[in-house]
mmCIF file of C-alpha atoms and ligand atoms in Angstrom:
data_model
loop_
_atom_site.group_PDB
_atom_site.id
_atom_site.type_symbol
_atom_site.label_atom_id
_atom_site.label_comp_id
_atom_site.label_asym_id
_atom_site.label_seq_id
_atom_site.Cartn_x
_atom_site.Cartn_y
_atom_site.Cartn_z
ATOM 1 C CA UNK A 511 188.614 79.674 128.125
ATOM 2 C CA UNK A 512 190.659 82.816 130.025
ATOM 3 C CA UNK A 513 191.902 83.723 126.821
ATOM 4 C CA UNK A 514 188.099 83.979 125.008
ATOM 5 C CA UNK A 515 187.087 85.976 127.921
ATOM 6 C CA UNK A 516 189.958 88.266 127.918
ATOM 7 C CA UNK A 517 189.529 88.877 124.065
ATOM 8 C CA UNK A 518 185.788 89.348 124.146
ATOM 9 C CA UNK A 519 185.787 91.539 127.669
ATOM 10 C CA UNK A 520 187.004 94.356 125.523
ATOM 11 C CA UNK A 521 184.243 93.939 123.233
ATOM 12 C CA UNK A 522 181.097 92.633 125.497
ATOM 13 C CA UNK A 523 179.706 94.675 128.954
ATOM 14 C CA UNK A 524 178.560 92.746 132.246
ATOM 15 C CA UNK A 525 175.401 91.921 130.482
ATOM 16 C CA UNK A 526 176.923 90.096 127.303
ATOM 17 C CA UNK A 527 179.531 87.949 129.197
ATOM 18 C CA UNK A 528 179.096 86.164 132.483
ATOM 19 C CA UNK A 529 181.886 83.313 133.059
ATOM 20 C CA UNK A 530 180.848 80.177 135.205
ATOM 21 C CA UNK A 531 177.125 80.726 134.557
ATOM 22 C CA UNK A 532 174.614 78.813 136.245
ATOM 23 C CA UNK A 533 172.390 77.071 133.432
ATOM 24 C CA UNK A 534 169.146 76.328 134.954
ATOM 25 C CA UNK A 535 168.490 80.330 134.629
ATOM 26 C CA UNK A 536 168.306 79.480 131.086
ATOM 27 C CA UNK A 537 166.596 76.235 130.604
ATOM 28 C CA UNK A 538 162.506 76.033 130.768
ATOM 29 C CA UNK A 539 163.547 72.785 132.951
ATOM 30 C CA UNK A 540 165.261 74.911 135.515
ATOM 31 C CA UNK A 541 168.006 72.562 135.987
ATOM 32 C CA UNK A 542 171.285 71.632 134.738
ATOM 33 C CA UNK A 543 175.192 72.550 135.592
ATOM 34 C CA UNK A 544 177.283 75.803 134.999
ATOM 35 C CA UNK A 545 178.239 76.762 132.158
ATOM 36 C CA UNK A 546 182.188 77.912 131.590
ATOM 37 C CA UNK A 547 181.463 81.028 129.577
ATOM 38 C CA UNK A 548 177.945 82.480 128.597
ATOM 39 C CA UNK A 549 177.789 84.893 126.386
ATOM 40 C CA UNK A 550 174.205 86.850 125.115
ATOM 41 C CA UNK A 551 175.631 89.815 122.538
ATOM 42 C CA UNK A 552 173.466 92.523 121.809
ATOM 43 C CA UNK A 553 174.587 92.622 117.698
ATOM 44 C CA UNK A 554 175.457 90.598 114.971
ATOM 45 C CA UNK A 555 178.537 91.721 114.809
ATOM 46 C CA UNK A 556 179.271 91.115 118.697
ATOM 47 C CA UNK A 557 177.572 87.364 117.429
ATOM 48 C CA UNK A 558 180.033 86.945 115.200
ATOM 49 C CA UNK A 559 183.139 88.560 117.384
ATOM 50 C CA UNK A 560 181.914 85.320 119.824
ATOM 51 C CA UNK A 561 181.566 83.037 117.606
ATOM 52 C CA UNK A 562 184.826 83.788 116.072
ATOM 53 C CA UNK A 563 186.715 83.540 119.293
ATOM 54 C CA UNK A 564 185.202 80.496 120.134
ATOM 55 C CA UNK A 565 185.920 78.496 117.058
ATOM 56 C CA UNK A 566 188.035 75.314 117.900
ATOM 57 C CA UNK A 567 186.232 75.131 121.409
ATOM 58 C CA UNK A 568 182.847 73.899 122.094
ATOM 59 C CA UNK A 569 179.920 75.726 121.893
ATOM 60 C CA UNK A 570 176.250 75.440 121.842
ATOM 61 C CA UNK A 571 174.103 78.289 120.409
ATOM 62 C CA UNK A 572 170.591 78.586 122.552
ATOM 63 C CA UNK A 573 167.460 80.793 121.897
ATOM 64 C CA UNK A 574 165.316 81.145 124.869
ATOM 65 C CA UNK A 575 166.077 77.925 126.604
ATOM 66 C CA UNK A 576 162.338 76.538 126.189
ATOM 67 C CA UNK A 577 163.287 73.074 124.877
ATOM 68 C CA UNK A 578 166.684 72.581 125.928
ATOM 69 C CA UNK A 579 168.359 70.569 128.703
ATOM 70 C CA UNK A 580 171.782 70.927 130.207
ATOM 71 C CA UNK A 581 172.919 67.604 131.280
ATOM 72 C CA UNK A 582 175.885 68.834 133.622
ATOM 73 C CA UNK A 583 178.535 71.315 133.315
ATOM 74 C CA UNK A 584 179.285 72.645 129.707
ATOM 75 C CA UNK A 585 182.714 73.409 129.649
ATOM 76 C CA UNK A 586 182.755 75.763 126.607
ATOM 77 C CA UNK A 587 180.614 78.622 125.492
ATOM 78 C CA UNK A 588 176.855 79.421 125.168
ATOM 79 C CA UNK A 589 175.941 81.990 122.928
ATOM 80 C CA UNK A 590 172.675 83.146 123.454
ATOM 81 C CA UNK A 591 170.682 84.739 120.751
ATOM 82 C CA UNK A 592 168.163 86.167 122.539
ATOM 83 C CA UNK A 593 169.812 89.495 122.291
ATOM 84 C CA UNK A 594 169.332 89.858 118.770
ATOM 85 C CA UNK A 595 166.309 91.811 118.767
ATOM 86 C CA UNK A 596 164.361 93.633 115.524
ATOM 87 C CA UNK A 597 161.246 93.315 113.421
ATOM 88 C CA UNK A 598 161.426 94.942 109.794
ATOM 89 C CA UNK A 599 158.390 95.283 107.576
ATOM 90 C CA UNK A 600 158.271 95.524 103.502
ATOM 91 C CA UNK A 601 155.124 95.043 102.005
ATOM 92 C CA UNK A 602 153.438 91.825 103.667
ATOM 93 C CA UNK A 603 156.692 90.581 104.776
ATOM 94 C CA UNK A 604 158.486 90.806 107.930
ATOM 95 C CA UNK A 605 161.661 89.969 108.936
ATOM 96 C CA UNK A 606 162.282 89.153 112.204
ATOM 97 C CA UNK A 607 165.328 88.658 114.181
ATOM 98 C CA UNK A 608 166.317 85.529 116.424
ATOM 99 C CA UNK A 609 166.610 86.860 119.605
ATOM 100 C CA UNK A 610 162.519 87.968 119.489
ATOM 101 C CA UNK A 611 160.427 85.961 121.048
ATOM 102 C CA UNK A 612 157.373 84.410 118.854
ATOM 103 C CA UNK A 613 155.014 85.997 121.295
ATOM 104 C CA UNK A 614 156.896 88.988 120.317
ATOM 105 C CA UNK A 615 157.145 88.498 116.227
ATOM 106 C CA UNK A 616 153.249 87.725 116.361
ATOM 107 C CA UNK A 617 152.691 90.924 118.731
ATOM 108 C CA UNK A 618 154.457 92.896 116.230
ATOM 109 C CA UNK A 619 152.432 91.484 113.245
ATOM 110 C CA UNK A 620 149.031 92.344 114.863
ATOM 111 C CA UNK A 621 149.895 96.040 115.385
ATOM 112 C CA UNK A 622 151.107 95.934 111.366
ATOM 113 C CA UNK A 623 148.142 94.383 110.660
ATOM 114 C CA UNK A 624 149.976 91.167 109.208
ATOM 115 C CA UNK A 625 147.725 87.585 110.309
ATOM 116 C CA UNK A 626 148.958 84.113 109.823
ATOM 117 C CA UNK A 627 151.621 84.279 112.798
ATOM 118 C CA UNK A 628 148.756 83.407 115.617
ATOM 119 C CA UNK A 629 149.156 79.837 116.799
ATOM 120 C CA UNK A 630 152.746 79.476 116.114
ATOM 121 C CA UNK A 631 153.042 83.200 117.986
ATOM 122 C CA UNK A 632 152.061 80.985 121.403
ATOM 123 C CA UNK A 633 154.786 78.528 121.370
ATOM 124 C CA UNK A 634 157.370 79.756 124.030
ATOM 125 C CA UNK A 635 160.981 80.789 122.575
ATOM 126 C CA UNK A 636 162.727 82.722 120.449
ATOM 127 C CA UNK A 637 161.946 82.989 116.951
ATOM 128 C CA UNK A 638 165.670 81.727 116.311
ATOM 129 C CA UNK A 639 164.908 78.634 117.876
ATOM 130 C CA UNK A 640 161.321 78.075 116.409
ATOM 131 C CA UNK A 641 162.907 78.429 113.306
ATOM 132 C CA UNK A 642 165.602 75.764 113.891
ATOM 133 C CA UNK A 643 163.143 73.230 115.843
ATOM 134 C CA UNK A 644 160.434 73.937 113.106
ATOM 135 C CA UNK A 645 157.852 74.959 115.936
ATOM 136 C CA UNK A 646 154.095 74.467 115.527
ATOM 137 C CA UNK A 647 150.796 74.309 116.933
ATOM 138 C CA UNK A 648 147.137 74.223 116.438
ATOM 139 C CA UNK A 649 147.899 72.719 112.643
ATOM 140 C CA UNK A 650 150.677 75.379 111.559
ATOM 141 C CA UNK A 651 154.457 75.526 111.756
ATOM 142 C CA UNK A 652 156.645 78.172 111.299
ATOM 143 C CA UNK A 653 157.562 76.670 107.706
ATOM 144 C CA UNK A 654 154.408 77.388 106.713
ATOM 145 C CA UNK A 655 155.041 80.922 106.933
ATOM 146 C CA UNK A 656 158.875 81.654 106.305
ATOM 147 C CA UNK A 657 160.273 82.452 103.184
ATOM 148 C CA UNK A 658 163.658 82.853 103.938
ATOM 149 C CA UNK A 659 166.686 82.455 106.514
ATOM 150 C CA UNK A 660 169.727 84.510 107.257
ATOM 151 C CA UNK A 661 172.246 82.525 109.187
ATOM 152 C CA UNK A 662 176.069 82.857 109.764
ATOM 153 C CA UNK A 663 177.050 79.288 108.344
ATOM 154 C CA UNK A 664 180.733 79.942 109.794
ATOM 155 C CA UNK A 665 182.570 81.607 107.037
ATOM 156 C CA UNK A 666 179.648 83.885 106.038
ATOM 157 C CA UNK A 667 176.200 85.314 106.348
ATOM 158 C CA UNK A 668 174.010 83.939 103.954
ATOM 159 C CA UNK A 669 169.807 84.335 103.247
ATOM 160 C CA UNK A 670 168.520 80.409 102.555
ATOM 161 C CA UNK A 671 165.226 80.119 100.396
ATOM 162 C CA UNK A 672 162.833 77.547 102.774
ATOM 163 C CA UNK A 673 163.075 74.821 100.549
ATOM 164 C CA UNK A 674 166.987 74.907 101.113
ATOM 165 C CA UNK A 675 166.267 74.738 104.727
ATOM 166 C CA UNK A 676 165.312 71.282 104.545
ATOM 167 C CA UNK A 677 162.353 71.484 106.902
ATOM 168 C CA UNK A 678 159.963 68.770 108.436
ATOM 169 C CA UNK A 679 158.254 67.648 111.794
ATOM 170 C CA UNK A 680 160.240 69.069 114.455
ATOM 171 C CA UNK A 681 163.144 69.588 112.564
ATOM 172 C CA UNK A 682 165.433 71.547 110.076
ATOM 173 C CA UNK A 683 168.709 72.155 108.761
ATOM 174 C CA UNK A 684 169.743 73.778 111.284
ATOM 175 C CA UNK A 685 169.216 71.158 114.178
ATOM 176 C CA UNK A 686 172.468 69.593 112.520
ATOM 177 C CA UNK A 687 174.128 73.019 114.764
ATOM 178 C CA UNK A 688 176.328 74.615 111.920
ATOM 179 C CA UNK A 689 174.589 77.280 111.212
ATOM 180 C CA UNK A 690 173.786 80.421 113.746
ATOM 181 C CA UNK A 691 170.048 81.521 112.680
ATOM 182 C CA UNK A 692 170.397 85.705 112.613
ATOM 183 C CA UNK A 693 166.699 86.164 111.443
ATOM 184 C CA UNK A 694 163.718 85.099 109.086
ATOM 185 C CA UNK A 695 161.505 86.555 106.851
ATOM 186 C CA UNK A 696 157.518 85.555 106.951
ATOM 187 C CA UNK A 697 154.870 86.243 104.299
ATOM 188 C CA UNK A 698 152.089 87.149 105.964
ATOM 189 C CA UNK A 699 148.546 88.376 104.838
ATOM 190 C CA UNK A 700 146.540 91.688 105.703
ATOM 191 C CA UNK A 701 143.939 91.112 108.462
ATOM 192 C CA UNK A 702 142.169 93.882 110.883
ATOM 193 C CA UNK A 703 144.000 93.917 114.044
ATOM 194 C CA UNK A 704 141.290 92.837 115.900
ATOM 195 C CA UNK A 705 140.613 89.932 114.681
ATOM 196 C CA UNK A 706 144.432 89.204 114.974
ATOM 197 C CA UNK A 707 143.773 90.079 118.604
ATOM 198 C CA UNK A 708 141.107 87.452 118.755
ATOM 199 C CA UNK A 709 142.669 84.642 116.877
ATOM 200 C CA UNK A 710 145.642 84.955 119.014
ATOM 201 C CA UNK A 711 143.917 85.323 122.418
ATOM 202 C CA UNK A 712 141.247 82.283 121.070
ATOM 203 C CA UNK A 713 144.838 79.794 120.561
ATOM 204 C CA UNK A 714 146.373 80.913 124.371
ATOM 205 C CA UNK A 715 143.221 79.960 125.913
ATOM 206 C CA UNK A 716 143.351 76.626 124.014
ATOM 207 C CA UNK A 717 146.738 76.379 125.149
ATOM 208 C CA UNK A 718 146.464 76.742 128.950
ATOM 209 C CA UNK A 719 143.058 73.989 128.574
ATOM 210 C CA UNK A 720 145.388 71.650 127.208
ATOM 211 C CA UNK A 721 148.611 71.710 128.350
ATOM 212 C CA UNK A 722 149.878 71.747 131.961
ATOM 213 C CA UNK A 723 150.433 75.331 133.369
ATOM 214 C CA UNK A 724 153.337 74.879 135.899
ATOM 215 C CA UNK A 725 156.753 76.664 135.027
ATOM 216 C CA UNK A 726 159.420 73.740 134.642
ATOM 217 C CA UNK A 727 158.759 72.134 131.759
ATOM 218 C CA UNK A 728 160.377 71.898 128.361
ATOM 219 C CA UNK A 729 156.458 70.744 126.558
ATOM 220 C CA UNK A 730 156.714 67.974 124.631
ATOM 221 C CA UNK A 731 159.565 65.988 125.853
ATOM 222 C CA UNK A 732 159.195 63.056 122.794
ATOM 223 C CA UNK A 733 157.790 63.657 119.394
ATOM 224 C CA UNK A 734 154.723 62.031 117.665
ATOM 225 C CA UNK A 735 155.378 59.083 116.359
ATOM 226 C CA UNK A 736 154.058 58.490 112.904
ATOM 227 C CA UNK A 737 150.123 58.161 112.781
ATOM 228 C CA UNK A 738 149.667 57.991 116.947
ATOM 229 C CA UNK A 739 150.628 60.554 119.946
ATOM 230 C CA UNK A 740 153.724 59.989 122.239
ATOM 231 C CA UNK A 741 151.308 61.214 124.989
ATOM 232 C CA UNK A 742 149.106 58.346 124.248
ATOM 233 C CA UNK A 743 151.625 55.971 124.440
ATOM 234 C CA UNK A 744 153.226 56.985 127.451
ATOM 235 C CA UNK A 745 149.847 57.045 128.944
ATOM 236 C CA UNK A 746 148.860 53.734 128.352
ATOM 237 C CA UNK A 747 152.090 52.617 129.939
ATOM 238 C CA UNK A 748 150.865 53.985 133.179
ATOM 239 C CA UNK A 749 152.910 57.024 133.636
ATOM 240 C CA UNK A 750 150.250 59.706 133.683
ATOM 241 C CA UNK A 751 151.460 61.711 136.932
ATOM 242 C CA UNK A 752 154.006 59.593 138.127
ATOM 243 C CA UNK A 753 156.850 61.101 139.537
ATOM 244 C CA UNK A 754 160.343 60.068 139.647
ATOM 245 C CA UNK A 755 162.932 61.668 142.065
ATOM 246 C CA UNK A 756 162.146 65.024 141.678
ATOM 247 C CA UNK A 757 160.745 65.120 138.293
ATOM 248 C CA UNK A 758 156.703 64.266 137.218
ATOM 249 C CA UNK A 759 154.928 63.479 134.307
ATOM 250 C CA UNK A 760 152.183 65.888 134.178
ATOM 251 C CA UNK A 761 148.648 64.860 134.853
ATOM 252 C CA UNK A 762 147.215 66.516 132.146
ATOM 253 C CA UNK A 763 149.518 66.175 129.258
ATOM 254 C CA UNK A 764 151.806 63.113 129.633
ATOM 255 C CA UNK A 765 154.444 64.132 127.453
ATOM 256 C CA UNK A 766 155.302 67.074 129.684
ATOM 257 C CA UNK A 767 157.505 66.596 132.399
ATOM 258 C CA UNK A 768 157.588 68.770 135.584
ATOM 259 C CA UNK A 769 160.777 69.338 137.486
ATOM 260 C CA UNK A 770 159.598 69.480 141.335
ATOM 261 C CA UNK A 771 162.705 69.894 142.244
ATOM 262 C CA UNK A 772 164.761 67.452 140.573
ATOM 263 C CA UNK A 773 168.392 67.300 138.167
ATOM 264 C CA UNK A 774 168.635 66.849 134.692
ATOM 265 C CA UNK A 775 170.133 63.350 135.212
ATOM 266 C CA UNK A 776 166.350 62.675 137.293
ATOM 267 C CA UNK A 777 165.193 64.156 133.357
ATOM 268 C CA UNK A 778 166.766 61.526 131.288
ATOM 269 C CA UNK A 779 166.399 58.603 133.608
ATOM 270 C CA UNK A 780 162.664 59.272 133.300
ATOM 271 C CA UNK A 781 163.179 60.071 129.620
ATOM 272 C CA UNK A 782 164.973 56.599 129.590
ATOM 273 C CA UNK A 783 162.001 54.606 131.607
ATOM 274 C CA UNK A 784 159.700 55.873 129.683
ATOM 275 C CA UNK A 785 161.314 55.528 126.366
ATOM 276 C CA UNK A 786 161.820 51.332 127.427
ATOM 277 C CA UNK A 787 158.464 50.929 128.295
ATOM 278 C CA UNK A 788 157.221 52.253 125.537
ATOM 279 C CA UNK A 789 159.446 50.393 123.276
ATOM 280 C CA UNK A 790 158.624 46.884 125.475
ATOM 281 C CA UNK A 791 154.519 47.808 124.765
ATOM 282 C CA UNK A 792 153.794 49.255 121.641
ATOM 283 C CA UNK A 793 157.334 48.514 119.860
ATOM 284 C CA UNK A 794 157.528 52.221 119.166
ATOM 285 C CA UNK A 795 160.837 54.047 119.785
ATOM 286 C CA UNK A 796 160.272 57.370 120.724
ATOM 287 C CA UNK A 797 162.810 60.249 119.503
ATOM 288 C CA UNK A 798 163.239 62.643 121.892
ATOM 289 C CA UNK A 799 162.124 65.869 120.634
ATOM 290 C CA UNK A 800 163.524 68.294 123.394
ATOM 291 C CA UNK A 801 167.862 69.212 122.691
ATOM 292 C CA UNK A 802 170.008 67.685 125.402
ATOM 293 C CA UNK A 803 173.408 69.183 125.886
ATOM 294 C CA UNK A 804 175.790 66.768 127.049
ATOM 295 C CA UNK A 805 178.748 67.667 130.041
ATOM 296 C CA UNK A 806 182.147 66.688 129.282
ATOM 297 C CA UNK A 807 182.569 63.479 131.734
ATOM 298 C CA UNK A 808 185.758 62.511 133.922
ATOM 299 C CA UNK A 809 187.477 60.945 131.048
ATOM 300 C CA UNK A 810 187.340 63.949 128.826
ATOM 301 C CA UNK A 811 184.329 62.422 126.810
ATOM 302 C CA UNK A 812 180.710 63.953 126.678
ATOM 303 C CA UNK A 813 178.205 62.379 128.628
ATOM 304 C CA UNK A 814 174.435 62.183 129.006
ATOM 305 C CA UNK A 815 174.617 60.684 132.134
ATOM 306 C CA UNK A 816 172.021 58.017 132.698
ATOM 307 C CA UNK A 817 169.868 58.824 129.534
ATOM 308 C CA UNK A 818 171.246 55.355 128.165
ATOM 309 C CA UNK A 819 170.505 57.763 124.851
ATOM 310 C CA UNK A 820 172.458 56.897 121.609
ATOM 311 C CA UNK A 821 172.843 57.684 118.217
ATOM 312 C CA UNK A 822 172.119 60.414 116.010
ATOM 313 C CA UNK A 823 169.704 62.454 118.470
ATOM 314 C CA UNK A 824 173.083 61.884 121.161
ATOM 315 C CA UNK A 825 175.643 63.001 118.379
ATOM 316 C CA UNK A 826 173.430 66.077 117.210
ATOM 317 C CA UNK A 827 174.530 68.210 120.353
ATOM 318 C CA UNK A 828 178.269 68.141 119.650
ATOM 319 C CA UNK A 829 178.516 71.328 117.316
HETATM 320 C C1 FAD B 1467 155.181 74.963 128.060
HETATM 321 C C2 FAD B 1467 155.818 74.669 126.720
HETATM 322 C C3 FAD B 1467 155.007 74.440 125.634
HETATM 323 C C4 FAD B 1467 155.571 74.173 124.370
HETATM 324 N N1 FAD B 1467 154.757 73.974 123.310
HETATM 325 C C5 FAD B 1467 155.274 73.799 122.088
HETATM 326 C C6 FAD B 1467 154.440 73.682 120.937
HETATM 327 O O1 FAD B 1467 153.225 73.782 121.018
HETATM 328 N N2 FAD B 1467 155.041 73.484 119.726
HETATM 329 C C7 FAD B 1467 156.397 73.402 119.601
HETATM 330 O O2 FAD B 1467 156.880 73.257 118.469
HETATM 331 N N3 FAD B 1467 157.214 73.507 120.667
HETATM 332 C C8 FAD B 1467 156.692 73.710 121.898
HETATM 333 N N4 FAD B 1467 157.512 73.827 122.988
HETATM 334 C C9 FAD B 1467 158.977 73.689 122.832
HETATM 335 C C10 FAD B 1467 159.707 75.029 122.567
HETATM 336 O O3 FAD B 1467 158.900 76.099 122.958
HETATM 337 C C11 FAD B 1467 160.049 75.163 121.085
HETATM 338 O O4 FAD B 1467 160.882 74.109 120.660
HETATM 339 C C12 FAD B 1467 160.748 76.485 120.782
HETATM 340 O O5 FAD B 1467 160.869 76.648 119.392
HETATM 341 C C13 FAD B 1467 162.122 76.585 121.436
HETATM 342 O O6 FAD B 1467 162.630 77.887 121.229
HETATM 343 P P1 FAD B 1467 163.871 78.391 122.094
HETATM 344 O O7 FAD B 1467 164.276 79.721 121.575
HETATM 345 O O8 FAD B 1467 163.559 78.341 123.536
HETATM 346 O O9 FAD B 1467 164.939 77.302 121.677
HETATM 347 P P2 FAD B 1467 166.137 76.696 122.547
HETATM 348 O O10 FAD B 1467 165.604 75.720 123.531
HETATM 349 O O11 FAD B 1467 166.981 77.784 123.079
HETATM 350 O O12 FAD B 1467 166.935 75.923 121.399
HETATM 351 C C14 FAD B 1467 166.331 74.854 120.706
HETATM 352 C C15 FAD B 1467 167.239 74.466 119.536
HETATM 353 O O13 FAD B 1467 167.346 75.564 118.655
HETATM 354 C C16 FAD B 1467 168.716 75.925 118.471
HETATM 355 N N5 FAD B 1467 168.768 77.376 118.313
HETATM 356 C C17 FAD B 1467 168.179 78.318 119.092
HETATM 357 N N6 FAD B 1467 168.424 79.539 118.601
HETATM 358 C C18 FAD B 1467 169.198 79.369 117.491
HETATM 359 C C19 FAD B 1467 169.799 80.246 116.538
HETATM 360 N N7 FAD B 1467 169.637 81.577 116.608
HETATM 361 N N8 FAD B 1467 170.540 79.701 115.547
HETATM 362 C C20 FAD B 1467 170.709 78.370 115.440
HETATM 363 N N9 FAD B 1467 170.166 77.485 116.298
HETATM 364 C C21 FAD B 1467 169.412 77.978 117.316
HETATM 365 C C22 FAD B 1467 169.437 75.418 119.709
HETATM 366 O O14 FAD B 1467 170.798 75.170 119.432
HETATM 367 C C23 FAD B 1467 168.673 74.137 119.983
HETATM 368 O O15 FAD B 1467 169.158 73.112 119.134
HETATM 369 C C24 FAD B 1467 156.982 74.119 124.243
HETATM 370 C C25 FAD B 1467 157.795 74.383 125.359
HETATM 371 C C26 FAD B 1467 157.224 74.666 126.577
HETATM 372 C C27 FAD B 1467 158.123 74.974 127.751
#
């Protein structure tokens, strides 16, 4: 990693490059190990001078943290988006870049006086990584709105139509990892400021009645299953504010959990627990719906440590 560091110090200030980064400053679960190189450019072309330099290594590209869990040490590079900031307007369009927040991209609509971007605009993150994780709230999802992506897909930047994008619950092309999201364009509709003002404050105060407000939390930890709520489920297996080391299941929304003060490997053996019992009861396997990346274990291979998490959602972190 010296020699990616070397290279990109004569591109990247202070700011943009940080070597042997401590992770839990970037992670809504405040935990998790260091990270080897993190990098947070201010451009797309500084994106693509670090993405460049670390091709052939690992690396995992992370918006604003708000549903992702380090499980240990990442011995690669994380490139941060969040830098990539911008909103453009063109008629009743706006394009807006990854590294905005959605709180931010629906700010920005409500002084153009653009409406349709109100629920989704209270989901914490960037709009980089609503776009990848599909986010949604309050009956709308980001899909609903987008028209197109731009994305560096790691020979070139190229805009995606939605339907190429291959969204659904939770999910989208570009949870598979190889493409970097550089911005999106919504179609929105004209609407008084005001009464984007209102709509907007009216879905936060929903928000904070529903869901737990205590920092530490990634929100939904599993998704729905089909036809029922993982919150249900988990409820009815008992584990409404239960805590586990360090780590609680909230007591008003049991698919958050709440790090007290506990380690991502105090996550995923709760993730794990709960994930059995739920199975054992119901006969429903939850999928995870929070991004785990793994640490590279004593042997050289990745671990989760004790997720006891397989398969596809385990694989989908090694980009
Ligand atoms: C209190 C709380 C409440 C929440 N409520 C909701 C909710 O109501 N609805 C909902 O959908 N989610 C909710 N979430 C989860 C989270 O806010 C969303 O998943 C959000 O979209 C994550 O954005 P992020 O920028 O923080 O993504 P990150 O956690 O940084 O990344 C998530 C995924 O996106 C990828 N990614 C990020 N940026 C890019 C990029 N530029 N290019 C390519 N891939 C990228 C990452 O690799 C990772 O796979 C909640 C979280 C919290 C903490």
């Amino acid at each position: 990693m010296l020699d990616v560091i070397l290279h990109l110090s004569k591109y990247l200030d202070g700011e943009e490059l940080r070597p042997d980064e401590p992770l839990k400053k970037h992670s809504g679960m405040r935990c998790g190990g260091k990270a080897a190189l993190f990098l947070r450019p201010k451009s797309v072309e500084k994106l693509l001078l670090c993405l460049e330099a670390l091709r052939g290594k690992p690396r995992f590209v992370l918006g604003g943290g708000q549903n992702t869990l380090f499980a240990g040490d990442f011995e690669g590079g994380v490139v941060c988006t969040l830098g990539l900031k911008g909103v453009r307007r063109c008629g009743d369009r706006l394009t807006v870049n990854a590294g905005e927040t959605l709180a931010e991209a629906a700010a920005a609509a409500q002084r153009e006086g653009l409406g349709g971007l109100e629920a989704v605009g209270t989901v914490p993150g960037t709009f980089g990584g609503g776009i990848c994780m599909n986010a949604g709230c309050f009956g709308s999802q980001i899909s609903d709105l987008l028209t197109s992506v731009t994305v560096f897909d790691g020979k070139r930047i190229r805009t995606l139509a939605r339907e190429d994008c291959a969204f659904f619950y939770r999910h989208s092309l570009f949870s598979e990892g190889e493409c970097v999201i550089i911005s999106g364009e919504l179609s929105l509709r004209p609407a008084p400021p005001a009464e984007i003002a209102d709509r907007r404050l009216a879905f936060f105060r929903l928000r904070r009645q529903i869901q737990p407000r205590e920092g530490g939390s990634l929100g939904s930890v599993f998704k729905n299953p089909p036809g029922d709520f993982a919150g249900r489920l988990i409820e009815a297996c008992g584990f409404r504010g239960k805590r586990f080391r360090g780590v609680q299941v909230s007591e008003k929304h049991a698919n958050f959990l709440i790090n007290r003060s506990g380690t991502a490997d105090d996550v995923l053996a709760l993730m794990a627990r709960i994930r059995q019992a739920v199975s054992e009861k119901f006969g429903v396997d939850l999928e995870p719906e929070i991004v785990v990346v793994p640490c590279l274990g004593a042997g050289g291979s990745w671990q989760y440590a004790h997720s006891g998490l397989t398969g596809k959602w385990a694989d989908s972190f090694l980009r």
